[in-house]
Amino acid sequence: MTEAIRAWGLAPEVVEQLALHAAVRNQSVAALIGELLTEGVDRLTDPEQIARRLDREARRVRTEARRVLDEHGDDGLEAGTPAASEQARTPTPVDLVRADPARVNHVLTGHGDDAFDTDRRLAARLEQQTPGLSRALRGVLAFIRRAIRAAAKAGGVAQLAVLGVDYPRPEDLSLPDLHTLAASHLGGPTLYLDSRPLVLAHARASFRGEGVRVVEADPTDPDAVLNALAANGFGNRPTVICLQPLLLERMTDPRRFIRTLVAGLPVGSLLVLTHLTTDHEPDAVAAAVATYRACDLPLTPRSRAELSAMLAHLDLLAPGLVHPHQWHTATTDPDTEPPLPDRSPGPTEPALFHAALAAKPHP
């Protein structure tokens, strides 16, 4: 066996060490190698080990960026790289242990190939405690796509900005990626904004196409959003701003967020938004919120009255602030568009969210 191992190209001293350790442990060289390979794979895939390696790499990059800046100033940066302050700043930490809302939603809506075990466990608990949540979330995603189509039909907007990145659904024809909708209906570019490193990396690898950009910015910070829009050429023309599910619920002051964001947008811009509510099924929503919070994902549901006050300075396109399954479910063109996963309102439709398409009015 030792001769066979030498044929792998290992250094002679390595082969001898393997043979010695195998003899001490009273096992074959092949069995020892198998244990070492298993241990190596476990270390490579262990979330804490990955996080530590990423943190070391981030520190190395920051140190190198500072060295280049100290030696050469801004001229030391290659053309096309981000600004010095962008490269040298402390990155958002990578969290591979806590469940992620986007991945959990992905599992709940029938996907989840990219989810971790923590995401799947949380999704299973949510589905058990709040059986209508999966259906409600698919209804939210379908509403968002109908709203983008409606914005295109209304006219005046030709670009889309998505606050919070979702995971792709390449085989789900009823829920096409948002940049695909923007290209075919709005006829313009799409800008995705998020601050989670893993989500950003996945989006940059998956969301391809002309006019598609994925940018790091905190989607819960209106000033960061406006700065990102301006930096990417989205600041001067009306834009459809799509708030991904459960984004507003993570904010302590969503009213201020919307007011600040809208104040910095051109007139005619549109907001596509949804919000979890306890108006009709308080026990089911309370159970879901408690489960999220137990996993360190705090969410705050809000009533229709609160949401109406939040949107009072905007023009709501008909039918106004309603449940997602009540928002133009019959507007799909069956000859040109795939069927939508939710249908006309029925008595068993989960009423866990409110939804609206709102426009910034002329002063």
PDB file of N, CA and C in Angstrom, residues 66-151:
ATOM      1  N   ARG A  66      -4.618  49.426   2.603  1.00  0.00           N
ATOM      2  CA  ARG A  66      -4.003  50.555   3.340  1.00  0.00           C
ATOM      3  C   ARG A  66      -2.552  50.746   2.919  1.00  0.00           C
ATOM      4  N   ARG A  67      -1.818  49.625   2.703  1.00  0.00           N
ATOM      5  CA  ARG A  67      -0.416  49.734   2.297  1.00  0.00           C
ATOM      6  C   ARG A  67      -0.302  50.444   0.948  1.00  0.00           C
ATOM      7  N   VAL A  68      -1.172  50.059  -0.005  1.00  0.00           N
ATOM      8  CA  VAL A  68      -1.142  50.691  -1.326  1.00  0.00           C
ATOM      9  C   VAL A  68      -1.465  52.168  -1.219  1.00  0.00           C
ATOM     10  N   LEU A  69      -2.459  52.506  -0.385  1.00  0.00           N
ATOM     11  CA  LEU A  69      -2.841  53.916  -0.236  1.00  0.00           C
ATOM     12  C   LEU A  69      -1.729  54.722   0.418  1.00  0.00           C
ATOM     13  N   ASP A  70      -1.055  54.121   1.420  1.00  0.00           N
ATOM     14  CA  ASP A  70       0.034  54.830   2.100  1.00  0.00           C
ATOM     15  C   ASP A  70       1.192  55.085   1.146  1.00  0.00           C
ATOM     16  N   GLU A  71       1.465  54.116   0.247  1.00  0.00           N
ATOM     17  CA  GLU A  71       2.614  54.241  -0.639  1.00  0.00           C
ATOM     18  C   GLU A  71       2.330  55.109  -1.859  1.00  0.00           C
ATOM     19  N   HIS A  72       1.076  54.989  -2.397  1.00  0.00           N
ATOM     20  CA  HIS A  72       0.797  55.603  -3.682  1.00  0.00           C
ATOM     21  C   HIS A  72      -0.377  56.576  -3.671  1.00  0.00           C
ATOM     22  N   GLY A  73      -1.138  56.656  -2.568  1.00  0.00           N
ATOM     23  CA  GLY A  73      -2.344  57.464  -2.578  1.00  0.00           C
ATOM     24  C   GLY A  73      -3.394  56.825  -3.470  1.00  0.00           C
ATOM     25  N   ASP A  74      -4.366  57.603  -3.906  1.00  0.00           N
ATOM     26  CA  ASP A  74      -5.428  57.077  -4.756  1.00  0.00           C
ATOM     27  C   ASP A  74      -4.903  56.563  -6.086  1.00  0.00           C
ATOM     28  N   ASP A  75      -3.709  57.072  -6.542  1.00  0.00           N
ATOM     29  CA  ASP A  75      -3.153  56.627  -7.810  1.00  0.00           C
ATOM     30  C   ASP A  75      -2.717  55.173  -7.760  1.00  0.00           C
ATOM     31  N   GLY A  76      -2.564  54.635  -6.540  1.00  0.00           N
ATOM     32  CA  GLY A  76      -2.142  53.246  -6.421  1.00  0.00           C
ATOM     33  C   GLY A  76      -3.239  52.263  -6.711  1.00  0.00           C
ATOM     34  N   LEU A  77      -4.465  52.730  -6.815  1.00  0.00           N
ATOM     35  CA  LEU A  77      -5.583  51.842  -7.116  1.00  0.00           C
ATOM     36  C   LEU A  77      -5.726  51.697  -8.618  1.00  0.00           C
ATOM     37  N   GLU A  78      -5.975  50.490  -9.064  1.00  0.00           N
ATOM     38  CA  GLU A  78      -6.134  50.260 -10.488  1.00  0.00           C
ATOM     39  C   GLU A  78      -7.398  50.913 -10.996  1.00  0.00           C
ATOM     40  N   ALA A  79      -7.400  51.274 -12.260  1.00  0.00           N
ATOM     41  CA  ALA A  79      -8.581  51.873 -12.870  1.00  0.00           C
ATOM     42  C   ALA A  79      -9.744  50.903 -12.796  1.00  0.00           C
ATOM     43  N   GLY A  80     -10.904  51.438 -12.448  1.00  0.00           N
ATOM     44  CA  GLY A  80     -12.096  50.611 -12.400  1.00  0.00           C
ATOM     45  C   GLY A  80     -12.378  50.012 -11.043  1.00  0.00           C
ATOM     46  N   THR A  81     -11.441  50.157 -10.073  1.00  0.00           N
ATOM     47  CA  THR A  81     -11.697  49.626  -8.745  1.00  0.00           C
ATOM     48  C   THR A  81     -12.495  50.625  -7.940  1.00  0.00           C
ATOM     49  N   PRO A  82     -13.163  50.185  -6.835  1.00  0.00           N
ATOM     50  CA  PRO A  82     -13.916  51.120  -6.020  1.00  0.00           C
ATOM     51  C   PRO A  82     -13.015  52.172  -5.409  1.00  0.00           C
ATOM     52  N   ALA A  83     -13.622  53.213  -4.894  1.00  0.00           N
ATOM     53  CA  ALA A  83     -12.868  54.287  -4.260  1.00  0.00           C
ATOM     54  C   ALA A  83     -12.106  53.756  -3.053  1.00  0.00           C
ATOM     55  N   ALA A  84     -11.084  54.510  -2.634  1.00  0.00           N
ATOM     56  CA  ALA A  84     -10.239  54.064  -1.540  1.00  0.00           C
ATOM     57  C   ALA A  84     -11.040  53.776  -0.283  1.00  0.00           C
ATOM     58  N   SER A  85     -11.937  54.688   0.061  1.00  0.00           N
ATOM     59  CA  SER A  85     -12.731  54.490   1.268  1.00  0.00           C
ATOM     60  C   SER A  85     -13.596  53.247   1.161  1.00  0.00           C
ATOM     61  N   GLU A  86     -14.017  52.881  -0.067  1.00  0.00           N
ATOM     62  CA  GLU A  86     -14.842  51.701  -0.285  1.00  0.00           C
ATOM     63  C   GLU A  86     -14.032  50.433  -0.046  1.00  0.00           C
ATOM     64  N   GLN A  87     -12.751  50.428  -0.517  1.00  0.00           N
ATOM     65  CA  GLN A  87     -11.928  49.240  -0.375  1.00  0.00           C
ATOM     66  C   GLN A  87     -11.463  49.033   1.051  1.00  0.00           C
ATOM     67  N   ALA A  88     -11.166  50.124   1.734  1.00  0.00           N
ATOM     68  CA  ALA A  88     -10.514  49.984   3.023  1.00  0.00           C
ATOM     69  C   ALA A  88     -11.486  49.875   4.183  1.00  0.00           C
ATOM     70  N   ARG A  89     -12.772  50.060   3.952  1.00  0.00           N
ATOM     71  CA  ARG A  89     -13.699  50.055   5.068  1.00  0.00           C
ATOM     72  C   ARG A  89     -13.891  48.641   5.603  1.00  0.00           C
ATOM     73  N   THR A  90     -14.353  48.538   6.830  1.00  0.00           N
ATOM     74  CA  THR A  90     -14.610  47.245   7.434  1.00  0.00           C
ATOM     75  C   THR A  90     -15.825  46.611   6.780  1.00  0.00           C
ATOM     76  N   PRO A  91     -15.697  45.390   6.233  1.00  0.00           N
ATOM     77  CA  PRO A  91     -16.823  44.770   5.544  1.00  0.00           C
ATOM     78  C   PRO A  91     -17.869  44.267   6.515  1.00  0.00           C
ATOM     79  N   THR A  92     -19.062  44.050   6.012  1.00  0.00           N
ATOM     80  CA  THR A  92     -20.107  43.446   6.810  1.00  0.00           C
ATOM     81  C   THR A  92     -19.693  42.030   7.173  1.00  0.00           C
ATOM     82  N   PRO A  93     -19.776  41.638   8.464  1.00  0.00           N
ATOM     83  CA  PRO A  93     -19.349  40.291   8.842  1.00  0.00           C
ATOM     84  C   PRO A  93     -20.223  39.223   8.207  1.00  0.00           C
ATOM     85  N   VAL A  94     -19.589  38.083   7.911  1.00  0.00           N
ATOM     86  CA  VAL A  94     -20.299  36.952   7.333  1.00  0.00           C
ATOM     87  C   VAL A  94     -20.870  36.107   8.450  1.00  0.00           C
ATOM     88  N   ASP A  95     -22.156  35.841   8.426  1.00  0.00           N
ATOM     89  CA  ASP A  95     -22.829  35.043   9.439  1.00  0.00           C
ATOM     90  C   ASP A  95     -23.316  33.759   8.794  1.00  0.00           C
ATOM     91  N   LEU A  96     -22.645  32.647   9.108  1.00  0.00           N
ATOM     92  CA  LEU A  96     -23.005  31.364   8.523  1.00  0.00           C
ATOM     93  C   LEU A  96     -23.779  30.486   9.498  1.00  0.00           C
ATOM     94  N   VAL A  97     -24.073  31.002  10.680  1.00  0.00           N
ATOM     95  CA  VAL A  97     -24.749  30.213  11.705  1.00  0.00           C
ATOM     96  C   VAL A  97     -26.219  30.597  11.810  1.00  0.00           C
ATOM     97  N   ARG A  98     -26.506  31.912  11.807  1.00  0.00           N
ATOM     98  CA  ARG A  98     -27.871  32.369  11.960  1.00  0.00           C
ATOM     99  C   ARG A  98     -28.648  32.206  10.663  1.00  0.00           C
ATOM    100  N   ALA A  99     -29.913  31.887  10.774  1.00  0.00           N
ATOM    101  CA  ALA A  99     -30.766  31.769   9.590  1.00  0.00           C
ATOM    102  C   ALA A  99     -30.879  33.125   8.902  1.00  0.00           C
ATOM    103  N   ASP A 100     -31.040  33.092   7.584  1.00  0.00           N
ATOM    104  CA  ASP A 100     -31.149  34.313   6.787  1.00  0.00           C
ATOM    105  C   ASP A 100     -32.571  34.426   6.242  1.00  0.00           C
ATOM    106  N   PRO A 101     -33.222  35.603   6.374  1.00  0.00           N
ATOM    107  CA  PRO A 101     -34.616  35.734   5.923  1.00  0.00           C
ATOM    108  C   PRO A 101     -34.818  35.376   4.457  1.00  0.00           C
ATOM    109  N   ALA A 102     -33.885  35.776   3.582  1.00  0.00           N
ATOM    110  CA  ALA A 102     -34.048  35.485   2.155  1.00  0.00           C
ATOM    111  C   ALA A 102     -33.990  33.987   1.888  1.00  0.00           C
ATOM    112  N   ARG A 103     -33.054  33.295   2.543  1.00  0.00           N
ATOM    113  CA  ARG A 103     -32.956  31.850   2.334  1.00  0.00           C
ATOM    114  C   ARG A 103     -34.157  31.123   2.936  1.00  0.00           C
ATOM    115  N   VAL A 104     -34.633  31.591   4.098  1.00  0.00           N
ATOM    116  CA  VAL A 104     -35.811  30.981   4.709  1.00  0.00           C
ATOM    117  C   VAL A 104     -37.024  31.153   3.798  1.00  0.00           C
ATOM    118  N   ASN A 105     -37.207  32.359   3.267  1.00  0.00           N
ATOM    119  CA  ASN A 105     -38.310  32.599   2.335  1.00  0.00           C
ATOM    120  C   ASN A 105     -38.188  31.716   1.094  1.00  0.00           C
ATOM    121  N   HIS A 106     -36.955  31.505   0.658  1.00  0.00           N
ATOM    122  CA  HIS A 106     -36.726  30.667  -0.508  1.00  0.00           C
ATOM    123  C   HIS A 106     -37.201  29.238  -0.245  1.00  0.00           C
ATOM    124  N   VAL A 107     -36.918  28.743   0.956  1.00  0.00           N
ATOM    125  CA  VAL A 107     -37.386  27.408   1.324  1.00  0.00           C
ATOM    126  C   VAL A 107     -38.910  27.382   1.421  1.00  0.00           C
ATOM    127  N   LEU A 108     -39.474  28.378   2.069  1.00  0.00           N
ATOM    128  CA  LEU A 108     -40.919  28.412   2.277  1.00  0.00           C
ATOM    129  C   LEU A 108     -41.693  28.503   0.959  1.00  0.00           C
ATOM    130  N   THR A 109     -41.084  29.092  -0.055  1.00  0.00           N
ATOM    131  CA  THR A 109     -41.784  29.256  -1.332  1.00  0.00           C
ATOM    132  C   THR A 109     -41.448  28.152  -2.321  1.00  0.00           C
ATOM    133  N   GLY A 110     -40.915  27.027  -1.806  1.00  0.00           N
ATOM    134  CA  GLY A 110     -40.760  25.850  -2.640  1.00  0.00           C
ATOM    135  C   GLY A 110     -39.404  25.642  -3.251  1.00  0.00           C
ATOM    136  N   HIS A 111     -38.367  26.322  -2.726  1.00  0.00           N
ATOM    137  CA  HIS A 111     -37.030  26.176  -3.297  1.00  0.00           C
ATOM    138  C   HIS A 111     -36.059  25.833  -2.168  1.00  0.00           C
ATOM    139  N   GLY A 112     -34.962  26.528  -2.077  1.00  0.00           N
ATOM    140  CA  GLY A 112     -34.066  26.323  -0.947  1.00  0.00           C
ATOM    141  C   GLY A 112     -32.842  25.490  -1.238  1.00  0.00           C
ATOM    142  N   ASP A 113     -32.462  25.317  -2.514  1.00  0.00           N
ATOM    143  CA  ASP A 113     -31.253  24.562  -2.809  1.00  0.00           C
ATOM    144  C   ASP A 113     -30.016  25.216  -2.201  1.00  0.00           C
ATOM    145  N   ASP A 114     -30.057  26.529  -2.031  1.00  0.00           N
ATOM    146  CA  ASP A 114     -28.902  27.251  -1.500  1.00  0.00           C
ATOM    147  C   ASP A 114     -29.019  27.517  -0.007  1.00  0.00           C
ATOM    148  N   ALA A 115     -30.032  26.960   0.642  1.00  0.00           N
ATOM    149  CA  ALA A 115     -30.243  27.210   2.070  1.00  0.00           C
ATOM    150  C   ALA A 115     -29.351  26.317   2.919  1.00  0.00           C
ATOM    151  N   PHE A 116     -29.095  26.764   4.153  1.00  0.00           N
ATOM    152  CA  PHE A 116     -28.363  25.981   5.122  1.00  0.00           C
ATOM    153  C   PHE A 116     -29.357  25.226   5.999  1.00  0.00           C
ATOM    154  N   ASP A 117     -28.829  24.332   6.818  1.00  0.00           N
ATOM    155  CA  ASP A 117     -29.693  23.553   7.714  1.00  0.00           C
ATOM    156  C   ASP A 117     -30.464  24.469   8.664  1.00  0.00           C
ATOM    157  N   THR A 118     -29.813  25.538   9.133  1.00  0.00           N
ATOM    158  CA  THR A 118     -30.511  26.455  10.043  1.00  0.00           C
ATOM    159  C   THR A 118     -31.706  27.109   9.353  1.00  0.00           C
ATOM    160  N   ASP A 119     -31.565  27.424   8.073  1.00  0.00           N
ATOM    161  CA  ASP A 119     -32.678  28.007   7.315  1.00  0.00           C
ATOM    162  C   ASP A 119     -33.808  27.002   7.155  1.00  0.00           C
ATOM    163  N   ARG A 120     -33.457  25.764   6.839  1.00  0.00           N
ATOM    164  CA  ARG A 120     -34.493  24.740   6.622  1.00  0.00           C
ATOM    165  C   ARG A 120     -35.216  24.419   7.923  1.00  0.00           C
ATOM    166  N   ARG A 121     -34.480  24.386   9.025  1.00  0.00           N
ATOM    167  CA  ARG A 121     -35.132  24.100  10.314  1.00  0.00           C
ATOM    168  C   ARG A 121     -36.105  25.205  10.679  1.00  0.00           C
ATOM    169  N   LEU A 122     -35.684  26.446  10.479  1.00  0.00           N
ATOM    170  CA  LEU A 122     -36.579  27.558  10.786  1.00  0.00           C
ATOM    171  C   LEU A 122     -37.797  27.533   9.868  1.00  0.00           C
ATOM    172  N   ALA A 123     -37.592  27.265   8.596  1.00  0.00           N
ATOM    173  CA  ALA A 123     -38.719  27.199   7.663  1.00  0.00           C
ATOM    174  C   ALA A 123     -39.697  26.103   8.068  1.00  0.00           C
ATOM    175  N   ALA A 124     -39.176  24.961   8.505  1.00  0.00           N
ATOM    176  CA  ALA A 124     -40.056  23.863   8.921  1.00  0.00           C
ATOM    177  C   ALA A 124     -40.873  24.251  10.144  1.00  0.00           C
ATOM    178  N   ARG A 125     -40.236  24.930  11.097  1.00  0.00           N
ATOM    179  CA  ARG A 125     -40.966  25.378  12.292  1.00  0.00           C
ATOM    180  C   ARG A 125     -42.042  26.389  11.922  1.00  0.00           C
ATOM    181  N   LEU A 126     -41.705  27.312  11.034  1.00  0.00           N
ATOM    182  CA  LEU A 126     -42.683  28.321  10.619  1.00  0.00           C
ATOM    183  C   LEU A 126     -43.872  27.687   9.908  1.00  0.00           C
ATOM    184  N   GLU A 127     -43.587  26.741   9.040  1.00  0.00           N
ATOM    185  CA  GLU A 127     -44.658  26.091   8.304  1.00  0.00           C
ATOM    186  C   GLU A 127     -45.557  25.285   9.237  1.00  0.00           C
ATOM    187  N   GLN A 128     -44.954  24.699  10.269  1.00  0.00           N
ATOM    188  CA  GLN A 128     -45.749  23.931  11.231  1.00  0.00           C
ATOM    189  C   GLN A 128     -46.622  24.841  12.085  1.00  0.00           C
ATOM    190  N   GLN A 129     -46.082  25.977  12.526  1.00  0.00           N
ATOM    191  CA  GLN A 129     -46.814  26.875  13.416  1.00  0.00           C
ATOM    192  C   GLN A 129     -47.776  27.788  12.662  1.00  0.00           C
ATOM    193  N   THR A 130     -47.418  28.159  11.431  1.00  0.00           N
ATOM    194  CA  THR A 130     -48.240  29.074  10.636  1.00  0.00           C
ATOM    195  C   THR A 130     -48.430  28.458   9.256  1.00  0.00           C
ATOM    196  N   PRO A 131     -49.352  27.509   9.121  1.00  0.00           N
ATOM    197  CA  PRO A 131     -49.472  26.740   7.877  1.00  0.00           C
ATOM    198  C   PRO A 131     -49.709  27.587   6.633  1.00  0.00           C
ATOM    199  N   GLY A 132     -50.310  28.762   6.747  1.00  0.00           N
ATOM    200  CA  GLY A 132     -50.578  29.576   5.575  1.00  0.00           C
ATOM    201  C   GLY A 132     -49.437  30.461   5.137  1.00  0.00           C
ATOM    202  N   LEU A 133     -48.312  30.432   5.865  1.00  0.00           N
ATOM    203  CA  LEU A 133     -47.236  31.377   5.576  1.00  0.00           C
ATOM    204  C   LEU A 133     -46.600  31.129   4.212  1.00  0.00           C
ATOM    205  N   SER A 134     -46.358  29.875   3.860  1.00  0.00           N
ATOM    206  CA  SER A 134     -45.741  29.582   2.559  1.00  0.00           C
ATOM    207  C   SER A 134     -46.612  30.097   1.421  1.00  0.00           C
ATOM    208  N   ARG A 135     -47.905  29.820   1.505  1.00  0.00           N
ATOM    209  CA  ARG A 135     -48.823  30.265   0.453  1.00  0.00           C
ATOM    210  C   ARG A 135     -48.885  31.789   0.407  1.00  0.00           C
ATOM    211  N   ALA A 136     -48.888  32.411   1.599  1.00  0.00           N
ATOM    212  CA  ALA A 136     -48.941  33.872   1.651  1.00  0.00           C
ATOM    213  C   ALA A 136     -47.690  34.490   1.030  1.00  0.00           C
ATOM    214  N   LEU A 137     -46.530  33.912   1.293  1.00  0.00           N
ATOM    215  CA  LEU A 137     -45.289  34.448   0.740  1.00  0.00           C
ATOM    216  C   LEU A 137     -45.247  34.296  -0.778  1.00  0.00           C
ATOM    217  N   ARG A 138     -45.730  33.182  -1.294  1.00  0.00           N
ATOM    218  CA  ARG A 138     -45.794  33.055  -2.753  1.00  0.00           C
ATOM    219  C   ARG A 138     -46.761  34.087  -3.332  1.00  0.00           C
ATOM    220  N   GLY A 139     -47.834  34.370  -2.592  1.00  0.00           N
ATOM    221  CA  GLY A 139     -48.741  35.420  -3.032  1.00  0.00           C
ATOM    222  C   GLY A 139     -48.073  36.780  -3.047  1.00  0.00           C
ATOM    223  N   VAL A 140     -47.208  37.049  -2.064  1.00  0.00           N
ATOM    224  CA  VAL A 140     -46.457  38.302  -2.020  1.00  0.00           C
ATOM    225  C   VAL A 140     -45.525  38.403  -3.231  1.00  0.00           C
ATOM    226  N   LEU A 141     -44.799  37.320  -3.519  1.00  0.00           N
ATOM    227  CA  LEU A 141     -43.876  37.336  -4.658  1.00  0.00           C
ATOM    228  C   LEU A 141     -44.622  37.526  -5.976  1.00  0.00           C
ATOM    229  N   ALA A 142     -45.796  36.910  -6.090  1.00  0.00           N
ATOM    230  CA  ALA A 142     -46.588  37.080  -7.304  1.00  0.00           C
ATOM    231  C   ALA A 142     -47.098  38.515  -7.421  1.00  0.00           C
ATOM    232  N   PHE A 143     -47.519  39.098  -6.282  1.00  0.00           N
ATOM    233  CA  PHE A 143     -47.950  40.502  -6.303  1.00  0.00           C
ATOM    234  C   PHE A 143     -46.831  41.411  -6.792  1.00  0.00           C
ATOM    235  N   ILE A 144     -45.612  41.209  -6.294  1.00  0.00           N
ATOM    236  CA  ILE A 144     -44.492  42.054  -6.691  1.00  0.00           C
ATOM    237  C   ILE A 144     -44.317  42.034  -8.203  1.00  0.00           C
ATOM    238  N   ARG A 145     -44.440  40.877  -8.794  1.00  0.00           N
ATOM    239  CA  ARG A 145     -44.268  40.769 -10.241  1.00  0.00           C
ATOM    240  C   ARG A 145     -45.433  41.408 -10.982  1.00  0.00           C
ATOM    241  N   ARG A 146     -46.648  41.287 -10.466  1.00  0.00           N
ATOM    242  CA  ARG A 146     -47.781  41.972 -11.092  1.00  0.00           C
ATOM    243  C   ARG A 146     -47.626  43.484 -10.976  1.00  0.00           C
ATOM    244  N   ALA A 147     -47.108  43.937  -9.833  1.00  0.00           N
ATOM    245  CA  ALA A 147     -46.940  45.374  -9.630  1.00  0.00           C
ATOM    246  C   ALA A 147     -45.909  45.950 -10.593  1.00  0.00           C
ATOM    247  N   ILE A 148     -44.830  45.213 -10.859  1.00  0.00           N
ATOM    248  CA  ILE A 148     -43.830  45.691 -11.811  1.00  0.00           C
ATOM    249  C   ILE A 148     -44.440  45.780 -13.206  1.00  0.00           C
ATOM    250  N   ARG A 149     -45.242  44.792 -13.577  1.00  0.00           N
ATOM    251  CA  ARG A 149     -45.920  44.854 -14.872  1.00  0.00           C
ATOM    252  C   ARG A 149     -46.879  46.043 -14.929  1.00  0.00           C
ATOM    253  N   ALA A 150     -47.591  46.278 -13.810  1.00  0.00           N
ATOM    254  CA  ALA A 150     -48.520  47.407 -13.769  1.00  0.00           C
ATOM    255  C   ALA A 150     -47.777  48.726 -13.864  1.00  0.00           C
ATOM    256  N   ALA A 151     -46.616  48.820 -13.220  1.00  0.00           N
ATOM    257  CA  ALA A 151     -45.817  50.041 -13.300  1.00  0.00           C
ATOM    258  C   ALA A 151     -45.379  50.301 -14.735  1.00  0.00           C
TER     259      ALA A 151
END
